[in-house]
Short mmCIF file of C-alpha atoms in Angstrom, two decimals:
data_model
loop_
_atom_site.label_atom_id
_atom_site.label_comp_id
_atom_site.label_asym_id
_atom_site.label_seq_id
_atom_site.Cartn_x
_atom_site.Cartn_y
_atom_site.Cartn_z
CA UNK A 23 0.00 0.00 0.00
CA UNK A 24 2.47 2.37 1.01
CA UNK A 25 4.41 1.50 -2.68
CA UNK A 26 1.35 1.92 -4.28
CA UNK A 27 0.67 5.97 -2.72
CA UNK A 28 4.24 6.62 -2.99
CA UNK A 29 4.39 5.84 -7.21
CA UNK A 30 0.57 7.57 -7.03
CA UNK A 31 2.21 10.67 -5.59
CA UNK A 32 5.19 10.85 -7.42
CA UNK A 33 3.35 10.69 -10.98
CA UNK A 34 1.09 13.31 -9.55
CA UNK A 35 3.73 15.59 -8.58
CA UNK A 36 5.70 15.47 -12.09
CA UNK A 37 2.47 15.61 -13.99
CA UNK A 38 1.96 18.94 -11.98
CA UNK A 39 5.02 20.47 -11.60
CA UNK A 40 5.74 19.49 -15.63
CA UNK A 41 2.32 21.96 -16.48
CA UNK A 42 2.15 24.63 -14.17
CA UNK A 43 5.87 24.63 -15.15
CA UNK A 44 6.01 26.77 -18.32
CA UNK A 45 2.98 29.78 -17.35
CA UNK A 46 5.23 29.86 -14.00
CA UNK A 47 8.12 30.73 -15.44
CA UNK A 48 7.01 32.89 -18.59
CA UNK A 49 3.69 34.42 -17.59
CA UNK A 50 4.67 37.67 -15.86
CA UNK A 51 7.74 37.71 -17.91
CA UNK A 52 5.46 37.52 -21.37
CA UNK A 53 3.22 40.39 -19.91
CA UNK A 54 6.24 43.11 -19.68
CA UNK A 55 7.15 42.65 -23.01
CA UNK A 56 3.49 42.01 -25.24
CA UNK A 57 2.61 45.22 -25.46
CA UNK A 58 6.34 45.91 -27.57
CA UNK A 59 5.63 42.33 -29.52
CA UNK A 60 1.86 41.33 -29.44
CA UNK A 61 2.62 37.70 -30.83
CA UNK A 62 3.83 36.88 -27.64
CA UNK A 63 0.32 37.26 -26.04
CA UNK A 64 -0.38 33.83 -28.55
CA UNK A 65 2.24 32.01 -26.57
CA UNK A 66 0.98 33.08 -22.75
CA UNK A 67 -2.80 32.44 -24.01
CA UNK A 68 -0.71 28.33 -24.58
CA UNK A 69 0.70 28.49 -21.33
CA UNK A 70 -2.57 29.11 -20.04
CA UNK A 71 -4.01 26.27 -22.00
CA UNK A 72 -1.34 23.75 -21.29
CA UNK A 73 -2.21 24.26 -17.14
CA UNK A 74 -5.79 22.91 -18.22
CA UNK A 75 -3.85 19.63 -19.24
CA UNK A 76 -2.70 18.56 -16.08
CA UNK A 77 -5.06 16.27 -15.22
CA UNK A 78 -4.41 14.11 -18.32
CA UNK A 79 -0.76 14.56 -17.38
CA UNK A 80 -1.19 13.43 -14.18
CA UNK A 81 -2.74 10.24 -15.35
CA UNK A 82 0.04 10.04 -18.09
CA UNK A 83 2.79 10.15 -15.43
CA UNK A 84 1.11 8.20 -12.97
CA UNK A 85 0.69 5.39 -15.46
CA UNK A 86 4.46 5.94 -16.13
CA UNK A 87 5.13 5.44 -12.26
CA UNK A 88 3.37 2.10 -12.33
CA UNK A 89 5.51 1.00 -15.22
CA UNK A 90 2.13 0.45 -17.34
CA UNK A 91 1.76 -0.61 -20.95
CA UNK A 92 1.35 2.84 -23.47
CA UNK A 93 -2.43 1.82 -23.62
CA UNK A 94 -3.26 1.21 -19.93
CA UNK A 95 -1.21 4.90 -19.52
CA UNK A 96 -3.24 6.44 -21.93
CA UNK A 97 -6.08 5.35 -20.63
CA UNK A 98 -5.73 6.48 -17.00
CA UNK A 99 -4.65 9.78 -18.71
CA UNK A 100 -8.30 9.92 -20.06
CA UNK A 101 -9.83 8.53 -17.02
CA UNK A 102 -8.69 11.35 -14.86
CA UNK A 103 -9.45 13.75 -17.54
CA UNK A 104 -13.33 12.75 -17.13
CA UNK A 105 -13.09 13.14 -13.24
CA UNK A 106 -10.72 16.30 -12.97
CA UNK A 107 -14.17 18.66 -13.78
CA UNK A 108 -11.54 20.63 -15.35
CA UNK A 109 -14.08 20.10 -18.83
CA UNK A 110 -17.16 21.81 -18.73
CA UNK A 111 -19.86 22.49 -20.91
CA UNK A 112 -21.73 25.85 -21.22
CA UNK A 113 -25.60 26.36 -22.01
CA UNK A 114 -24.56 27.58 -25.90
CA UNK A 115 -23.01 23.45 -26.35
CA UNK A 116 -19.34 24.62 -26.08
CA UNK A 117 -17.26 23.14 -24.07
CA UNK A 118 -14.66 24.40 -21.87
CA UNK A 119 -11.49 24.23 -19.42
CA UNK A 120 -12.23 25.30 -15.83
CA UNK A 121 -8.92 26.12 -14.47
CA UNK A 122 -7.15 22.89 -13.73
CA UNK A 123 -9.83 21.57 -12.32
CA UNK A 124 -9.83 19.83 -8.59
CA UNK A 125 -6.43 18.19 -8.34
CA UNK A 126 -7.61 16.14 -4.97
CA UNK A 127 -10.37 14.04 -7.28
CA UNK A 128 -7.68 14.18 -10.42
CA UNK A 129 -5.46 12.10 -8.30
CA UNK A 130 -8.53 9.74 -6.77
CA UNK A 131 -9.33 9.15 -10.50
CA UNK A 132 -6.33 8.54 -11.22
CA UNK A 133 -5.39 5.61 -8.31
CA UNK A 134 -8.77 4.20 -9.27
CA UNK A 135 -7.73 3.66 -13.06
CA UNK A 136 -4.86 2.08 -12.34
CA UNK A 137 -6.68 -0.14 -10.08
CA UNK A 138 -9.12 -0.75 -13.23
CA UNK A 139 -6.59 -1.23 -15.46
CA UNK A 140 -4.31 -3.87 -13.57
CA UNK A 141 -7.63 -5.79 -12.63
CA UNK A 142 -8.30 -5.83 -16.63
CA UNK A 143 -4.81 -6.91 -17.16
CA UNK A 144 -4.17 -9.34 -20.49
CA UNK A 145 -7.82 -10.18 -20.69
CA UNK A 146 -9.15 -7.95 -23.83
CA UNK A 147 -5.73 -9.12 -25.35
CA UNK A 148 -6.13 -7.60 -28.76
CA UNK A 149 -9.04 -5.59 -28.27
CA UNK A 150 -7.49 -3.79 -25.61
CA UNK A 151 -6.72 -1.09 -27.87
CA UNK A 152 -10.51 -0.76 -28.37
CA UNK A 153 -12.11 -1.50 -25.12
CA UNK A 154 -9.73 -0.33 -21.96
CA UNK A 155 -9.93 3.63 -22.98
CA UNK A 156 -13.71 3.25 -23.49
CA UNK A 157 -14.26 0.94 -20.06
CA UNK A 158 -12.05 3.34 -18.56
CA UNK A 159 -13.94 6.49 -19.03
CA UNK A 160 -17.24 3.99 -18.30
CA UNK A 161 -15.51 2.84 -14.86
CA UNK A 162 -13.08 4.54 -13.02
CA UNK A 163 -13.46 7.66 -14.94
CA UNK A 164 -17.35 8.31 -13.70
CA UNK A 165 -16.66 6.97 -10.44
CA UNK A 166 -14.66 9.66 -10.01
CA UNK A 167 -16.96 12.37 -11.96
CA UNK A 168 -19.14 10.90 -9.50
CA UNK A 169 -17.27 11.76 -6.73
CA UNK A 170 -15.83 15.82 -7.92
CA UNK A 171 -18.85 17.45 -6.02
CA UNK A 172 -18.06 15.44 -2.76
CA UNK A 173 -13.93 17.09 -3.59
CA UNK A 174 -15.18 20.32 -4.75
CA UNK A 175 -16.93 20.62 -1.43
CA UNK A 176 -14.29 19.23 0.99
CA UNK A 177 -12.12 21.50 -1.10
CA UNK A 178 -13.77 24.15 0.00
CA UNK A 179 -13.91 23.95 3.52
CA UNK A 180 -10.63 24.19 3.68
CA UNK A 181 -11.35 27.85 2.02
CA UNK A 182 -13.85 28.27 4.65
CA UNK A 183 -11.07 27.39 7.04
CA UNK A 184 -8.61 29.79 6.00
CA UNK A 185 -10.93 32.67 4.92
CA UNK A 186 -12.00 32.60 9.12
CA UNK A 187 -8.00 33.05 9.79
CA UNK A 188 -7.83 36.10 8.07
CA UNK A 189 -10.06 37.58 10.63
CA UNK A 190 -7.79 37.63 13.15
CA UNK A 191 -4.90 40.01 14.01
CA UNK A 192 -2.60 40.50 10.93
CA UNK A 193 0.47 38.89 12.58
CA UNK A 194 -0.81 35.56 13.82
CA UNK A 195 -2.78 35.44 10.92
CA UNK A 196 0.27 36.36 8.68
CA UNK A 197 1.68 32.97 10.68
CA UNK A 198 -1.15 30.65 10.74
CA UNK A 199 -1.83 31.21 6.53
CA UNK A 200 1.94 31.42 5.91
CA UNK A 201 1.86 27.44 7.42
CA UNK A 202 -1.03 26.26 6.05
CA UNK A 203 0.25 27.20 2.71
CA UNK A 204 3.35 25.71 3.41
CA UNK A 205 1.76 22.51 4.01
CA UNK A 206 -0.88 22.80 1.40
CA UNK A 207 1.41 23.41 -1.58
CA UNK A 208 3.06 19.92 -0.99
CA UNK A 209 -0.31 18.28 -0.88
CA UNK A 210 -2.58 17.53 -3.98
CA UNK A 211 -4.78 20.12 -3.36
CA UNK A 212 -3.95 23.31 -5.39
CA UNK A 213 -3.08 26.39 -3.89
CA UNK A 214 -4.38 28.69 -6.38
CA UNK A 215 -7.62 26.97 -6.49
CA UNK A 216 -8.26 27.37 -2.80
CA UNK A 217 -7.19 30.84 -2.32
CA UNK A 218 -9.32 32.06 -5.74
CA UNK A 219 -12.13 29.66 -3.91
CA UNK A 220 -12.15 32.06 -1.00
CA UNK A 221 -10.71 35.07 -2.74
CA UNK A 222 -7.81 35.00 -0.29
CA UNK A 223 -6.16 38.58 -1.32
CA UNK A 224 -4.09 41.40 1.21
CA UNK A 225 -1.64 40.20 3.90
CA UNK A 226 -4.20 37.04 3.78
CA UNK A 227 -2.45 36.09 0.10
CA UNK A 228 0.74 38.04 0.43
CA UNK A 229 1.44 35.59 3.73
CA UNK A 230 0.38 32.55 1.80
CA UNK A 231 2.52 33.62 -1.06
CA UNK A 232 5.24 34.08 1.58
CA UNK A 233 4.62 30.40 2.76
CA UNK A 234 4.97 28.72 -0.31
CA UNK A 235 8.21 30.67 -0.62
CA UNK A 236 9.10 29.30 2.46
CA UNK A 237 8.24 25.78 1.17
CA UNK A 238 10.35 25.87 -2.63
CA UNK A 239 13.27 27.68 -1.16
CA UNK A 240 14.25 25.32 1.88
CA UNK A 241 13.57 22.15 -0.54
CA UNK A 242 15.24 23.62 -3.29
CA UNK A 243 18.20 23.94 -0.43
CA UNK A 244 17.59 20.54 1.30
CA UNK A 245 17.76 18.80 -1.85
CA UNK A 246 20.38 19.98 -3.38
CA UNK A 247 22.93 17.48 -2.19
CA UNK A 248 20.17 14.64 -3.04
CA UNK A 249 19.15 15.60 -6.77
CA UNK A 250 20.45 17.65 -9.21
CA UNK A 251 20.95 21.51 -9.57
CA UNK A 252 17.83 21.24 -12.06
CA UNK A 253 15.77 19.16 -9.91
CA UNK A 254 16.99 21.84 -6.81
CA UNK A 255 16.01 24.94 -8.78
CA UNK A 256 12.08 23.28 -9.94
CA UNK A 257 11.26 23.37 -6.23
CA UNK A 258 11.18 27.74 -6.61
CA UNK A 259 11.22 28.13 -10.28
CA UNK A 260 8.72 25.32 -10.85
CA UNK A 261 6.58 24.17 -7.81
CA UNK A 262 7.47 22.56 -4.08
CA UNK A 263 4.84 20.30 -5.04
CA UNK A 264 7.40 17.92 -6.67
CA UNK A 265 8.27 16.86 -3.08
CA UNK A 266 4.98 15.61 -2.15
CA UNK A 267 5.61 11.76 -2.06
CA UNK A 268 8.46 12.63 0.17
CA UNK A 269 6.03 14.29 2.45
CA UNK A 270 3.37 11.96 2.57
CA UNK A 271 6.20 9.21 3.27
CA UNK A 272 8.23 11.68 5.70
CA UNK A 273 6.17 14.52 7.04
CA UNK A 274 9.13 15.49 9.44
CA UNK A 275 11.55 17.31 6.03
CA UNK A 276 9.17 19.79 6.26
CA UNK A 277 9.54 20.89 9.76
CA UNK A 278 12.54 23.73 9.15
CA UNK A 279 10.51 25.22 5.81
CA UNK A 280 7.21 25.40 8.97
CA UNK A 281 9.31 27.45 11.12
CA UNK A 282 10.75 29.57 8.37
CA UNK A 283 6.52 30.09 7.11
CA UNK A 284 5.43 30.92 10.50
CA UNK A 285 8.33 33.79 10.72
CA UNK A 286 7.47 34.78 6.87
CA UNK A 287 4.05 35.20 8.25
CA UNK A 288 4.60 37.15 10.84
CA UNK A 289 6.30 39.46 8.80
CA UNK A 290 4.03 39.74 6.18
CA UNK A 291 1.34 40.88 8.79
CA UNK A 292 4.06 43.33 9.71
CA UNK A 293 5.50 45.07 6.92
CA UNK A 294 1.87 45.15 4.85
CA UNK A 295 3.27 42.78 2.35
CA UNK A 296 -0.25 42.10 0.01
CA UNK A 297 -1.42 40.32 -3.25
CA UNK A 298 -3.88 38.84 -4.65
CA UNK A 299 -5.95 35.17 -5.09
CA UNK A 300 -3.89 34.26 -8.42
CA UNK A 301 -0.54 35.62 -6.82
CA UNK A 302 -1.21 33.68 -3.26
CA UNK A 303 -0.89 30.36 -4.65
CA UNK A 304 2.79 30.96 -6.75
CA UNK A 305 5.38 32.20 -4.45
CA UNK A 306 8.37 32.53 -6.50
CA UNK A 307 7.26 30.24 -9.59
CA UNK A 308 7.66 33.43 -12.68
CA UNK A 309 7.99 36.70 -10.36
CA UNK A 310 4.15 36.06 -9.70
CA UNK A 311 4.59 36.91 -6.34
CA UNK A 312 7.10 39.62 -5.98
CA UNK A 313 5.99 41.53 -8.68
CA UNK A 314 2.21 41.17 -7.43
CA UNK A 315 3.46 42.66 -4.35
CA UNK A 316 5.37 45.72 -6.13
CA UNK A 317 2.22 46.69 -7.95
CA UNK A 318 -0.27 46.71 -5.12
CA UNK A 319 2.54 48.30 -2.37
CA UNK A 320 1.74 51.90 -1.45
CA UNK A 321 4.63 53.82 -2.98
CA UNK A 322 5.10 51.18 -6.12
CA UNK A 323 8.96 50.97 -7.23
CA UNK A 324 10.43 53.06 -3.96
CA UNK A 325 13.87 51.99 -3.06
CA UNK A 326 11.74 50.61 0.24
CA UNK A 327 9.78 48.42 -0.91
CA UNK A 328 12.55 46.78 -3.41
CA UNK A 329 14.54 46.25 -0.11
CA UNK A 330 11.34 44.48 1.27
CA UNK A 331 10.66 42.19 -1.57
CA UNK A 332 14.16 40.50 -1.74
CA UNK A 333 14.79 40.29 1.58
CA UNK A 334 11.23 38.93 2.38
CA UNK A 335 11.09 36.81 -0.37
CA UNK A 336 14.52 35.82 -1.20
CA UNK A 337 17.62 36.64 1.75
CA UNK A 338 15.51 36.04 4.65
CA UNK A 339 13.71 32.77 3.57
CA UNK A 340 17.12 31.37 1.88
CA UNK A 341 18.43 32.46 5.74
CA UNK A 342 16.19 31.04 7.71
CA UNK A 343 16.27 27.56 6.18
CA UNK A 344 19.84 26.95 5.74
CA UNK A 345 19.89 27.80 9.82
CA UNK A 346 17.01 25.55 10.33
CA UNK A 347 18.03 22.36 8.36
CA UNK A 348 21.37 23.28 10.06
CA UNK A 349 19.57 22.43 13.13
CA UNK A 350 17.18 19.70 12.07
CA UNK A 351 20.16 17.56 10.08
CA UNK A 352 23.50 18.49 11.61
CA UNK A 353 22.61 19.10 15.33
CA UNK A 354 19.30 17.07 15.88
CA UNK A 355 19.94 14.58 13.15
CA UNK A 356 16.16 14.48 12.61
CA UNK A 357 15.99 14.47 8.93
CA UNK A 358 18.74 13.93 6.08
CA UNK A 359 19.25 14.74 2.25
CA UNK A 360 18.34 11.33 1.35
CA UNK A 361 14.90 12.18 2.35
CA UNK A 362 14.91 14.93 -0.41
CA UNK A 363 15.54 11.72 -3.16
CA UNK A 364 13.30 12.34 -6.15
CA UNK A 365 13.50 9.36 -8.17
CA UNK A 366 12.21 10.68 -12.19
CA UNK A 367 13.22 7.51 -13.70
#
C-alpha cells in the first residue's frame, strides 16, 4: 500500500510540476514585453491552455510510475481527464477548461484507473486497444466524476477554514496562513484553487505567497545534495509540489521550511506585504509573487519596498532555512538529504 501511494504521488507531482511549469516561469515575464511584440500574447494564451492539461498529465505520469503498458497509460490519462471537472460544458453546447480543475479528485481518478486497469490486465488481449480507454472512461473515470462534487466541497472547507484566519490580528494570521500554505502546496490540493475559492487577497495572500516561498526555497536547499541543480532549482522556479511523495512518506523534512513560514508570516502581517488570489498560490514560480506585491505596495517601485521584496522573499527565507536544516540535520539529526531523493526515472 504504502508503494502503491508513494508511485501515485510521485506521478502526480511530475504531472503537476511538468504543467504549471512553463505559465510559471514565462507568464509575468510575457506580460512586460506584449505590449512591444503582441505575438507573444499567442504564446501566454498556450501556457494558459497547457495548465488545463494537467489532469491528463497526471494520469500520463502516474501510469508511467506504475511502469504500465502505453495503452493502460493512456487510458488512465483519459480517465482522470473525465473526473478532474476541469471540462465543462456551457448552455450555448461549447465546451470548456475550468482552471485545472480539482487536483484532490484528479489524483482519486487517477489511483482508481490504475486499479481498473491492472484488474483488466491481459484479458481484452487484442481488443485492448478498443475497449480499456472506453471501459475506462465507463468505470473509473465516472466513479470519479461521480465523486468531484463530494472534492469540490471538501475543497472548500478548507477555504472556509482559512478565509476565518484572516479575521484575526494580521500577525498571527500572517503565521497561521503562511503554514497552512506551506503545508498545502506539498499536498494535492492546489493552492491557487483554494485561495481564488475564498478570494484570499491582502496580507491574507501576500502571507500565503510568503509560505509557499518558504516551502520551494528550503527544498530547493535541502535537496540539493540529493538531486540535481535542475531538480533543486524546480522546487522555486517550478513548484514545491514535486516533493509531495516525500512528504506523505516523511512529514518530518518539512519541519525547518514550517518554522521559516510561521516567521514569513509574521512578517508579512508586519511590513503590509499584500497580493492577490492568483498571486497567493505561486510564491516565487515566474515573479508572480514579488511583482504582485510591487504593484499593489503603497509607494510602487520606492527603493523601500525593493529592499522588502528580496529580503522577504529571497535573503531572509534562503536564511532562515539553511539555519534551520542546520539544526534539524546536523545538530538534531532528525531528517537527512536522502529524504529529499526524487527518483524521475
Amino acid at each position: 500500500m504504502k508503494e502503491f501511494f508513494s508511485k501515485l504521488l510521485n506521478g502526480m507531482s511530475i504531472g503537476i510540476v511538468v504543467s504549471l511549469i512553463p505559465n510559471a516561469l514565462l507568464g509575468e515575464i510575457l506580460k512586460l514585453f506584449i505590449p512591444f511584440f503582441p505575438p507573444l500574447q499567442h504564446v501566454l494564451d498556450i501556457t494558459a491552455f497547457i495548465m488545463s492539461l494537467l489532469p491528463v498529465l497526471i494520469g500520463v505520469m502516474v501510469g508511467i510510475s506504475f511502469k504500465l503498458s502505453s495503452i493502460q497509460t493512456a487510458s488512465i490519462g483519459i480517465a482522470a481527464m473525465v473526473g478532474s471537472g476541469v471540462v465543462q460544458k456551457t448552455a450555448e453546447g461549447l465546451f470548456t477548461l475550468n482552471g485545472i480543475g480539482v487536483v484532490v479528485n484528479t489524483g482519486i481518478t487517477a489511483a482508481l484507473a490504475v486499479l481498473f486497469v491492472r484488474f483488466v490486465g491481459d484479458r481484452l488481449k487484442a481488443y485492448s486497444i478498443l475497449l480499456l480507454p472506453t471501459l475506462s472512461i465507463l468505470i473509473p473515470g465516472m466513479a470519479g466524476y461521480l465523486l468531484l462534487p463530494f472534492m469540490k466541497s471538501t475543497t472548500g472547507l478548507i477555504g472556509v477554514a482559512i478565509a476565518t484566519i484572516t479575521n484575526l490580528q494580521p500577525v498571527l494570521m500572517g503565521m497561521i496562513i503562511a503554514v497552512a500554505f506551506c503545508l498545502i502546496i506539498l499536498s494535492p490540493v492546489s493552492t491557487v484553487g483554494v485561495a481564488t475559492v475564498i478570494s484570499l487577497s491582502g496580507i491574507g495572500s501576500g502571507a500565503a505567497n510568503l509560505g509557499i516561498v518558504a516551502a520551494g526555497i528550503g527544498l530547493a536547499i535541502a535537496s540539493y545534495k540529493a538531486n540535481s541543480l535542475g531538480t533543486a532549482l524546480a522546487h522555486v522556479l517550478g513548484s514545491p509540489k514535486i516533493q509531495m511523495g516525500n512528504f506523505f512518506m516523511k512529514p518530518k523534512i518539512v519541519i525547518p521550511m514550517i518554522i521559516t513560514a510561521a516567521v514569513l508570516g509574521g512578517l508579512a502581517g508586519f511590513l503590509n506585504i499584500q497580493g492577490t488570489p492568483y498571486s497567493a498560490g505561486f510564491g516565487l514560480s515566474g515573479l508572480v509573487g514579488p511583482m504582485n506585491f510591487m504593484r499593489l505596495a503603497d509607494g510602487g517601485w520606492s527603493s523601500k519596498n525593493i529592499a522588502i521584496m528580496i529580503s522577504t522573499f529571497l535573503i531572509i527565507p534562503f536564511l532562515l532555512n539553511v539555519f534551520f536544516l542546520y539544526i534539524f540535520s546536523k545538530k538534531l539529526k532528525i531528517i537527512k538529504s536522502e529524504d529529499y531523493k526524487l527518483n524521475f526515472d
